[in-house]
Amino acid sequence: MLPPEAEPGPAPAMKLHFSIPAAEELREGHGGRYVLYSLFLEGFLLGKARYRQLHRWDEQLRQVFGSAVPAFPPKFYLAMTQSMADERRSQLEQYLQKVTLDANITKSEVFINFFRKLQLATFKIQTQRAFLDVYLADGSNITLDIQTSDTAERILQVTSCKMGIARELIKYFSFFFIQDRDDGALSVVKKVAEFELPYVSLQSMKELDCKLGIRKWYMDPSLDTLLTDCKASMNLLYMQAIQEVKRNWIKPTEGQMQELEFLQKNRNKAKFLEKIREVQFYGYVRLDPCICDYPEVGCSAEIYAGNNEINCCIKLPTNQTKEVSFKINRLRSWQVTFLGEEGTLEFRFEYNDSGTWEWIILYTKQAFLLSSCLKKMISEQMIKETNKVPEMETEMLESMKNSKKSSIQQKQVVHSSFISRKRFLVRPNEEDCVFEKIREEDL
């Protein structure tokens, strides 16, 4: 087990990937017109809403959270021009992104109930009893008796209870929509938001033939040690680790592979999980092969995200392979842009290499998933750095008992730690350095 100070605390809130790429003007029964906005989450349609629905929801949020709710786009009392309509759509999009920065809001009944009703109404699904299959990493599944209106958070609790996972460990797992491709490959399409309705989302994504899978959701492999005392959670980790080996998502040496095969044959799960943490790319999220512009335009690449890096195995025009590691402490900002070409997205991040900032561009349908991985890594880093401060303060108090000089030196260490953490971890929340910029002109 990790020491108590190493255990993650509450994760800092970060923007959700909301966008409004489309709006349609419709006619009401009495002849009037209104605009229906398509609200997308992680690049997929979540629901459709009118301005007055969103405005009413904003009023409800303000009754509970007051000034913590960001400014809502104002009403127009004159006929809207096209530029005014575009401006409103952009403002609503920004509002949705900002309102999700407050974890108290996103976990509130006002927030959850709004999107529950919106999803059900958009896809014309009634609240009723249903059966939902949740798939494990070994290909098996468990069938749950649910309500169609149950959120992912609720279904995850039911799943964990049925599997025997300790309540305090549920936060280390999440649901993902997973796709089995025709070529036999497995693709993680997106992470499911806690307030999302998995049953409804699966119905809306039928053409992708997705299934709901449960997987661990953290990017620091050392956190495995927090879950191995619980048999159920250790089994989930073990199944996912075996999957990563079988699908060649990790790169063990010949010696490591022999040792892992021996441990698997002897069913020594705890030792297997301990040994596999030494293997390159274990615990990373592997994306489907994509195109990148580094070091040359048009290169194909395999992307791995985890352990505070984006690792790219790039195939050069000369057919040579180059492995490049982009560390997140050298990354300043990133953005996702819709290209409108068969669902392709552009993911670009600003990276400092040898003192020079440059944009690295990837073209991948999993851009939102990669962005979620980056946010998760930064979130974990923030928690880890925050936990260091009380420890340093304790050491400082002990030093004060010995000498004034030692106290001054210790204060300098605390100050340096805080400045480093602030520069690296706070900046992505600043206005000029956002998590993503979904630009409407590119939709």
JSON list of N, CA, C and O in Angstrom, two decimals, residues 211-251:
[
{"chain": "A", "resi": 211, "resn": "LYS", "atom": "N", "xyz": [-19.90, -1.24, -27.17]},
{"chain": "A", "resi": 211, "resn": "LYS", "atom": "CA", "xyz": [-20.35, -1.91, -25.95]},
{"chain": "A", "resi": 211, "resn": "LYS", "atom": "C", "xyz": [-19.77, -1.17, -24.76]},
{"chain": "A", "resi": 211, "resn": "LYS", "atom": "O", "xyz": [-18.80, -0.41, -24.88]},
{"chain": "A", "resi": 212, "resn": "LEU", "atom": "N", "xyz": [-20.38, -1.39, -23.61]},
{"chain": "A", "resi": 212, "resn": "LEU", "atom": "CA", "xyz": [-19.97, -0.69, -22.39]},
{"chain": "A", "resi": 212, "resn": "LEU", "atom": "C", "xyz": [-18.96, -1.55, -21.64]},
{"chain": "A", "resi": 212, "resn": "LEU", "atom": "O", "xyz": [-19.23, -2.70, -21.30]},
{"chain": "A", "resi": 213, "resn": "GLY", "atom": "N", "xyz": [-17.79, -0.98, -21.39]},
{"chain": "A", "resi": 213, "resn": "GLY", "atom": "CA", "xyz": [-16.75, -1.72, -20.68]},
{"chain": "A", "resi": 213, "resn": "GLY", "atom": "C", "xyz": [-16.31, -1.00, -19.43]},
{"chain": "A", "resi": 213, "resn": "GLY", "atom": "O", "xyz": [-16.35, 0.24, -19.37]},
{"chain": "A", "resi": 214, "resn": "ILE", "atom": "N", "xyz": [-15.91, -1.75, -18.41]},
{"chain": "A", "resi": 214, "resn": "ILE", "atom": "CA", "xyz": [-15.37, -1.16, -17.18]},
{"chain": "A", "resi": 214, "resn": "ILE", "atom": "C", "xyz": [-13.86, -1.36, -17.18]},
{"chain": "A", "resi": 214, "resn": "ILE", "atom": "O", "xyz": [-13.35, -2.45, -17.46]},
{"chain": "A", "resi": 215, "resn": "ARG", "atom": "N", "xyz": [-13.14, -0.28, -16.92]},
{"chain": "A", "resi": 215, "resn": "ARG", "atom": "CA", "xyz": [-11.67, -0.31, -16.91]},
{"chain": "A", "resi": 215, "resn": "ARG", "atom": "C", "xyz": [-11.18, 0.61, -15.80]},
{"chain": "A", "resi": 215, "resn": "ARG", "atom": "O", "xyz": [-11.91, 1.49, -15.33]},
{"chain": "A", "resi": 216, "resn": "LYS", "atom": "N", "xyz": [-9.94, 0.40, -15.40]},
{"chain": "A", "resi": 216, "resn": "LYS", "atom": "CA", "xyz": [-9.37, 1.31, -14.40]},
{"chain": "A", "resi": 216, "resn": "LYS", "atom": "C", "xyz": [-9.22, 2.69, -15.05]},
{"chain": "A", "resi": 216, "resn": "LYS", "atom": "O", "xyz": [-9.02, 2.81, -16.26]},
{"chain": "A", "resi": 217, "resn": "TRP", "atom": "N", "xyz": [-9.30, 3.73, -14.22]},
{"chain": "A", "resi": 217, "resn": "TRP", "atom": "CA", "xyz": [-9.21, 5.09, -14.75]},
{"chain": "A", "resi": 217, "resn": "TRP", "atom": "C", "xyz": [-8.25, 5.90, -13.90]},
{"chain": "A", "resi": 217, "resn": "TRP", "atom": "O", "xyz": [-8.63, 6.67, -13.01]},
{"chain": "A", "resi": 218, "resn": "TYR", "atom": "N", "xyz": [-6.98, 5.68, -14.14]},
{"chain": "A", "resi": 218, "resn": "TYR", "atom": "CA", "xyz": [-5.90, 6.51, -13.61]},
{"chain": "A", "resi": 218, "resn": "TYR", "atom": "C", "xyz": [-4.69, 6.26, -14.49]},
{"chain": "A", "resi": 218, "resn": "TYR", "atom": "O", "xyz": [-4.59, 5.23, -15.17]},
{"chain": "A", "resi": 219, "resn": "MET", "atom": "N", "xyz": [-3.80, 7.25, -14.53]},
{"chain": "A", "resi": 219, "resn": "MET", "atom": "CA", "xyz": [-2.69, 7.22, -15.48]},
{"chain": "A", "resi": 219, "resn": "MET", "atom": "C", "xyz": [-1.35, 6.91, -14.81]},
{"chain": "A", "resi": 219, "resn": "MET", "atom": "O", "xyz": [-0.34, 6.76, -15.48]},
{"chain": "A", "resi": 220, "resn": "ASP", "atom": "N", "xyz": [-1.35, 6.85, -13.49]},
{"chain": "A", "resi": 220, "resn": "ASP", "atom": "CA", "xyz": [-0.13, 6.56, -12.74]},
{"chain": "A", "resi": 220, "resn": "ASP", "atom": "C", "xyz": [-0.14, 5.08, -12.34]},
{"chain": "A", "resi": 220, "resn": "ASP", "atom": "O", "xyz": [-0.92, 4.68, -11.46]},
{"chain": "A", "resi": 221, "resn": "PRO", "atom": "N", "xyz": [0.69, 4.23, -12.96]},
{"chain": "A", "resi": 221, "resn": "PRO", "atom": "CA", "xyz": [0.66, 2.79, -12.68]},
{"chain": "A", "resi": 221, "resn": "PRO", "atom": "C", "xyz": [0.91, 2.44, -11.22]},
{"chain": "A", "resi": 221, "resn": "PRO", "atom": "O", "xyz": [0.45, 1.39, -10.75]},
{"chain": "A", "resi": 222, "resn": "SER", "atom": "N", "xyz": [1.60, 3.30, -10.48]},
{"chain": "A", "resi": 222, "resn": "SER", "atom": "CA", "xyz": [1.89, 2.99, -9.07]},
{"chain": "A", "resi": 222, "resn": "SER", "atom": "C", "xyz": [0.62, 2.93, -8.22]},
{"chain": "A", "resi": 222, "resn": "SER", "atom": "O", "xyz": [0.62, 2.34, -7.14]},
{"chain": "A", "resi": 223, "resn": "LEU", "atom": "N", "xyz": [-0.47, 3.51, -8.72]},
{"chain": "A", "resi": 223, "resn": "LEU", "atom": "CA", "xyz": [-1.73, 3.48, -7.97]},
{"chain": "A", "resi": 223, "resn": "LEU", "atom": "C", "xyz": [-2.33, 2.08, -7.92]},
{"chain": "A", "resi": 223, "resn": "LEU", "atom": "O", "xyz": [-3.26, 1.83, -7.15]},
{"chain": "A", "resi": 224, "resn": "ASP", "atom": "N", "xyz": [-1.81, 1.17, -8.73]},
{"chain": "A", "resi": 224, "resn": "ASP", "atom": "CA", "xyz": [-2.27, -0.22, -8.66]},
{"chain": "A", "resi": 224, "resn": "ASP", "atom": "C", "xyz": [-2.18, -0.76, -7.24]},
{"chain": "A", "resi": 224, "resn": "ASP", "atom": "O", "xyz": [-3.01, -1.57, -6.81]},
{"chain": "A", "resi": 225, "resn": "THR", "atom": "N", "xyz": [-1.17, -0.33, -6.51]},
{"chain": "A", "resi": 225, "resn": "THR", "atom": "CA", "xyz": [-0.92, -0.88, -5.17]},
{"chain": "A", "resi": 225, "resn": "THR", "atom": "C", "xyz": [-2.06, -0.57, -4.20]},
{"chain": "A", "resi": 225, "resn": "THR", "atom": "O", "xyz": [-2.19, -1.23, -3.17]},
{"chain": "A", "resi": 226, "resn": "LEU", "atom": "N", "xyz": [-2.88, 0.44, -4.52]},
{"chain": "A", "resi": 226, "resn": "LEU", "atom": "CA", "xyz": [-4.00, 0.77, -3.66]},
{"chain": "A", "resi": 226, "resn": "LEU", "atom": "C", "xyz": [-5.16, -0.20, -3.83]},
{"chain": "A", "resi": 226, "resn": "LEU", "atom": "O", "xyz": [-6.07, -0.24, -3.01]},
{"chain": "A", "resi": 227, "resn": "LEU", "atom": "N", "xyz": [-5.15, -0.99, -4.90]},
{"chain": "A", "resi": 227, "resn": "LEU", "atom": "CA", "xyz": [-6.30, -1.82, -5.24]},
{"chain": "A", "resi": 227, "resn": "LEU", "atom": "C", "xyz": [-6.06, -3.31, -5.05]},
{"chain": "A", "resi": 227, "resn": "LEU", "atom": "O", "xyz": [-6.99, -4.11, -5.15]},
{"chain": "A", "resi": 228, "resn": "THR", "atom": "N", "xyz": [-4.83, -3.71, -4.78]},
{"chain": "A", "resi": 228, "resn": "THR", "atom": "CA", "xyz": [-4.52, -5.13, -4.77]},
{"chain": "A", "resi": 228, "resn": "THR", "atom": "C", "xyz": [-4.93, -5.85, -3.48]},
{"chain": "A", "resi": 228, "resn": "THR", "atom": "O", "xyz": [-4.93, -7.09, -3.43]},
{"chain": "A", "resi": 229, "resn": "ASP", "atom": "N", "xyz": [-5.30, -5.12, -2.43]},
{"chain": "A", "resi": 229, "resn": "ASP", "atom": "CA", "xyz": [-5.77, -5.77, -1.21]},
{"chain": "A", "resi": 229, "resn": "ASP", "atom": "C", "xyz": [-7.21, -6.24, -1.33]},
{"chain": "A", "resi": 229, "resn": "ASP", "atom": "O", "xyz": [-7.68, -7.03, -0.51]},
{"chain": "A", "resi": 230, "resn": "CYS", "atom": "N", "xyz": [-7.92, -5.71, -2.32]},
{"chain": "A", "resi": 230, "resn": "CYS", "atom": "CA", "xyz": [-9.31, -6.11, -2.58]},
{"chain": "A", "resi": 230, "resn": "CYS", "atom": "C", "xyz": [-9.29, -7.14, -3.72]},
{"chain": "A", "resi": 230, "resn": "CYS", "atom": "O", "xyz": [-8.81, -6.84, -4.82]},
{"chain": "A", "resi": 231, "resn": "LYS", "atom": "N", "xyz": [-9.81, -8.34, -3.46]},
{"chain": "A", "resi": 231, "resn": "LYS", "atom": "CA", "xyz": [-9.74, -9.40, -4.46]},
{"chain": "A", "resi": 231, "resn": "LYS", "atom": "C", "xyz": [-10.44, -9.02, -5.76]},
{"chain": "A", "resi": 231, "resn": "LYS", "atom": "O", "xyz": [-9.92, -9.27, -6.86]},
{"chain": "A", "resi": 232, "resn": "ALA", "atom": "N", "xyz": [-11.61, -8.40, -5.67]},
{"chain": "A", "resi": 232, "resn": "ALA", "atom": "CA", "xyz": [-12.38, -8.05, -6.87]},
{"chain": "A", "resi": 232, "resn": "ALA", "atom": "C", "xyz": [-11.67, -7.01, -7.72]},
{"chain": "A", "resi": 232, "resn": "ALA", "atom": "O", "xyz": [-11.60, -7.13, -8.95]},
{"chain": "A", "resi": 233, "resn": "SER", "atom": "N", "xyz": [-11.15, -5.97, -7.07]},
{"chain": "A", "resi": 233, "resn": "SER", "atom": "CA", "xyz": [-10.45, -4.93, -7.84]},
{"chain": "A", "resi": 233, "resn": "SER", "atom": "C", "xyz": [-9.14, -5.46, -8.41]},
{"chain": "A", "resi": 233, "resn": "SER", "atom": "O", "xyz": [-8.76, -5.11, -9.53]},
{"chain": "A", "resi": 234, "resn": "MET", "atom": "N", "xyz": [-8.46, -6.34, -7.67]},
{"chain": "A", "resi": 234, "resn": "MET", "atom": "CA", "xyz": [-7.23, -6.94, -8.19]},
{"chain": "A", "resi": 234, "resn": "MET", "atom": "C", "xyz": [-7.54, -7.81, -9.41]},
{"chain": "A", "resi": 234, "resn": "MET", "atom": "O", "xyz": [-6.77, -7.82, -10.38]},
{"chain": "A", "resi": 235, "resn": "ASN", "atom": "N", "xyz": [-8.66, -8.51, -9.39]},
{"chain": "A", "resi": 235, "resn": "ASN", "atom": "CA", "xyz": [-9.04, -9.33, -10.54]},
{"chain": "A", "resi": 235, "resn": "ASN", "atom": "C", "xyz": [-9.27, -8.47, -11.78]},
{"chain": "A", "resi": 235, "resn": "ASN", "atom": "O", "xyz": [-8.90, -8.85, -12.89]},
{"chain": "A", "resi": 236, "resn": "LEU", "atom": "N", "xyz": [-9.89, -7.30, -11.59]},
{"chain": "A", "resi": 236, "resn": "LEU", "atom": "CA", "xyz": [-10.11, -6.40, -12.72]},
{"chain": "A", "resi": 236, "resn": "LEU", "atom": "C", "xyz": [-8.78, -5.90, -13.28]},
{"chain": "A", "resi": 236, "resn": "LEU", "atom": "O", "xyz": [-8.59, -5.84, -14.50]},
{"chain": "A", "resi": 237, "resn": "LEU", "atom": "N", "xyz": [-7.87, -5.52, -12.40]},
{"chain": "A", "resi": 237, "resn": "LEU", "atom": "CA", "xyz": [-6.55, -5.08, -12.84]},
{"chain": "A", "resi": 237, "resn": "LEU", "atom": "C", "xyz": [-5.83, -6.20, -13.59]},
{"chain": "A", "resi": 237, "resn": "LEU", "atom": "O", "xyz": [-5.19, -5.97, -14.63]},
{"chain": "A", "resi": 238, "resn": "TYR", "atom": "N", "xyz": [-5.93, -7.40, -13.07]},
{"chain": "A", "resi": 238, "resn": "TYR", "atom": "CA", "xyz": [-5.25, -8.54, -13.67]},
{"chain": "A", "resi": 238, "resn": "TYR", "atom": "C", "xyz": [-5.81, -8.83, -15.08]},
{"chain": "A", "resi": 238, "resn": "TYR", "atom": "O", "xyz": [-5.04, -9.06, -16.02]},
{"chain": "A", "resi": 239, "resn": "MET", "atom": "N", "xyz": [-7.13, -8.82, -15.21]},
{"chain": "A", "resi": 239, "resn": "MET", "atom": "CA", "xyz": [-7.74, -9.05, -16.52]},
{"chain": "A", "resi": 239, "resn": "MET", "atom": "C", "xyz": [-7.30, -8.00, -17.53]},
{"chain": "A", "resi": 239, "resn": "MET", "atom": "O", "xyz": [-7.01, -8.31, -18.70]},
{"chain": "A", "resi": 240, "resn": "GLN", "atom": "N", "xyz": [-7.25, -6.74, -17.09]},
{"chain": "A", "resi": 240, "resn": "GLN", "atom": "CA", "xyz": [-6.84, -5.67, -18.01]},
{"chain": "A", "resi": 240, "resn": "GLN", "atom": "C", "xyz": [-5.37, -5.81, -18.36]},
{"chain": "A", "resi": 240, "resn": "GLN", "atom": "O", "xyz": [-4.97, -5.56, -19.51]},
{"chain": "A", "resi": 241, "resn": "ALA", "atom": "N", "xyz": [-4.55, -6.22, -17.41]},
{"chain": "A", "resi": 241, "resn": "ALA", "atom": "CA", "xyz": [-3.12, -6.41, -17.68]},
{"chain": "A", "resi": 241, "resn": "ALA", "atom": "C", "xyz": [-2.91, -7.54, -18.69]},
{"chain": "A", "resi": 241, "resn": "ALA", "atom": "O", "xyz": [-2.09, -7.42, -19.62]},
{"chain": "A", "resi": 242, "resn": "ILE", "atom": "N", "xyz": [-3.65, -8.65, -18.52]},
{"chain": "A", "resi": 242, "resn": "ILE", "atom": "CA", "xyz": [-3.55, -9.77, -19.47]},
{"chain": "A", "resi": 242, "resn": "ILE", "atom": "C", "xyz": [-3.98, -9.32, -20.86]},
{"chain": "A", "resi": 242, "resn": "ILE", "atom": "O", "xyz": [-3.36, -9.69, -21.88]},
{"chain": "A", "resi": 243, "resn": "GLN", "atom": "N", "xyz": [-5.03, -8.51, -20.91]},
{"chain": "A", "resi": 243, "resn": "GLN", "atom": "CA", "xyz": [-5.49, -7.98, -22.20]},
{"chain": "A", "resi": 243, "resn": "GLN", "atom": "C", "xyz": [-4.41, -7.15, -22.87]},
{"chain": "A", "resi": 243, "resn": "GLN", "atom": "O", "xyz": [-4.18, -7.26, -24.08]},
{"chain": "A", "resi": 244, "resn": "GLU", "atom": "N", "xyz": [-3.71, -6.31, -22.10]},
{"chain": "A", "resi": 244, "resn": "GLU", "atom": "CA", "xyz": [-2.66, -5.47, -22.66]},
{"chain": "A", "resi": 244, "resn": "GLU", "atom": "C", "xyz": [-1.52, -6.32, -23.21]},
{"chain": "A", "resi": 244, "resn": "GLU", "atom": "O", "xyz": [-0.91, -5.97, -24.22]},
{"chain": "A", "resi": 245, "resn": "VAL", "atom": "N", "xyz": [-1.24, -7.44, -22.55]},
{"chain": "A", "resi": 245, "resn": "VAL", "atom": "CA", "xyz": [-0.19, -8.34, -23.04]},
{"chain": "A", "resi": 245, "resn": "VAL", "atom": "C", "xyz": [-0.62, -9.01, -24.34]},
{"chain": "A", "resi": 245, "resn": "VAL", "atom": "O", "xyz": [0.12, -9.03, -25.33]},
{"chain": "A", "resi": 246, "resn": "LYS", "atom": "N", "xyz": [-1.84, -9.57, -24.34]},
{"chain": "A", "resi": 246, "resn": "LYS", "atom": "CA", "xyz": [-2.32, -10.31, -25.51]},
{"chain": "A", "resi": 246, "resn": "LYS", "atom": "C", "xyz": [-2.45, -9.44, -26.75]},
{"chain": "A", "resi": 246, "resn": "LYS", "atom": "O", "xyz": [-2.22, -9.90, -27.87]},
{"chain": "A", "resi": 247, "resn": "ARG", "atom": "N", "xyz": [-2.82, -8.18, -26.55]},
{"chain": "A", "resi": 247, "resn": "ARG", "atom": "CA", "xyz": [-3.04, -7.29, -27.69]},
{"chain": "A", "resi": 247, "resn": "ARG", "atom": "C", "xyz": [-1.79, -6.49, -28.05]},
{"chain": "A", "resi": 247, "resn": "ARG", "atom": "O", "xyz": [-1.85, -5.59, -28.87]},
{"chain": "A", "resi": 248, "resn": "ASN", "atom": "N", "xyz": [-0.67, -6.84, -27.40]},
{"chain": "A", "resi": 248, "resn": "ASN", "atom": "CA", "xyz": [0.60, -6.17, -27.69]},
{"chain": "A", "resi": 248, "resn": "ASN", "atom": "C", "xyz": [0.54, -4.66, -27.46]},
{"chain": "A", "resi": 248, "resn": "ASN", "atom": "O", "xyz": [1.15, -3.88, -28.19]},
{"chain": "A", "resi": 249, "resn": "TRP", "atom": "N", "xyz": [-0.22, -4.27, -26.43]},
{"chain": "A", "resi": 249, "resn": "TRP", "atom": "CA", "xyz": [-0.29, -2.85, -26.09]},
{"chain": "A", "resi": 249, "resn": "TRP", "atom": "C", "xyz": [0.91, -2.43, -25.24]},
{"chain": "A", "resi": 249, "resn": "TRP", "atom": "O", "xyz": [1.13, -1.24, -25.03]},
{"chain": "A", "resi": 250, "resn": "ILE", "atom": "N", "xyz": [1.62, -3.40, -24.71]},
{"chain": "A", "resi": 250, "resn": "ILE", "atom": "CA", "xyz": [2.82, -3.10, -23.92]},
{"chain": "A", "resi": 250, "resn": "ILE", "atom": "C", "xyz": [4.02, -3.73, -24.60]},
{"chain": "A", "resi": 250, "resn": "ILE", "atom": "O", "xyz": [3.87, -4.56, -25.51]},
{"chain": "A", "resi": 251, "resn": "LYS", "atom": "N", "xyz": [5.23, -3.35, -24.17]},
{"chain": "A", "resi": 251, "resn": "LYS", "atom": "CA", "xyz": [6.44, -3.82, -24.84]},
{"chain": "A", "resi": 251, "resn": "LYS", "atom": "C", "xyz": [7.43, -4.43, -23.83]},
{"chain": "A", "resi": 251, "resn": "LYS", "atom": "O", "xyz": [8.41, -3.81, -23.44]}
]
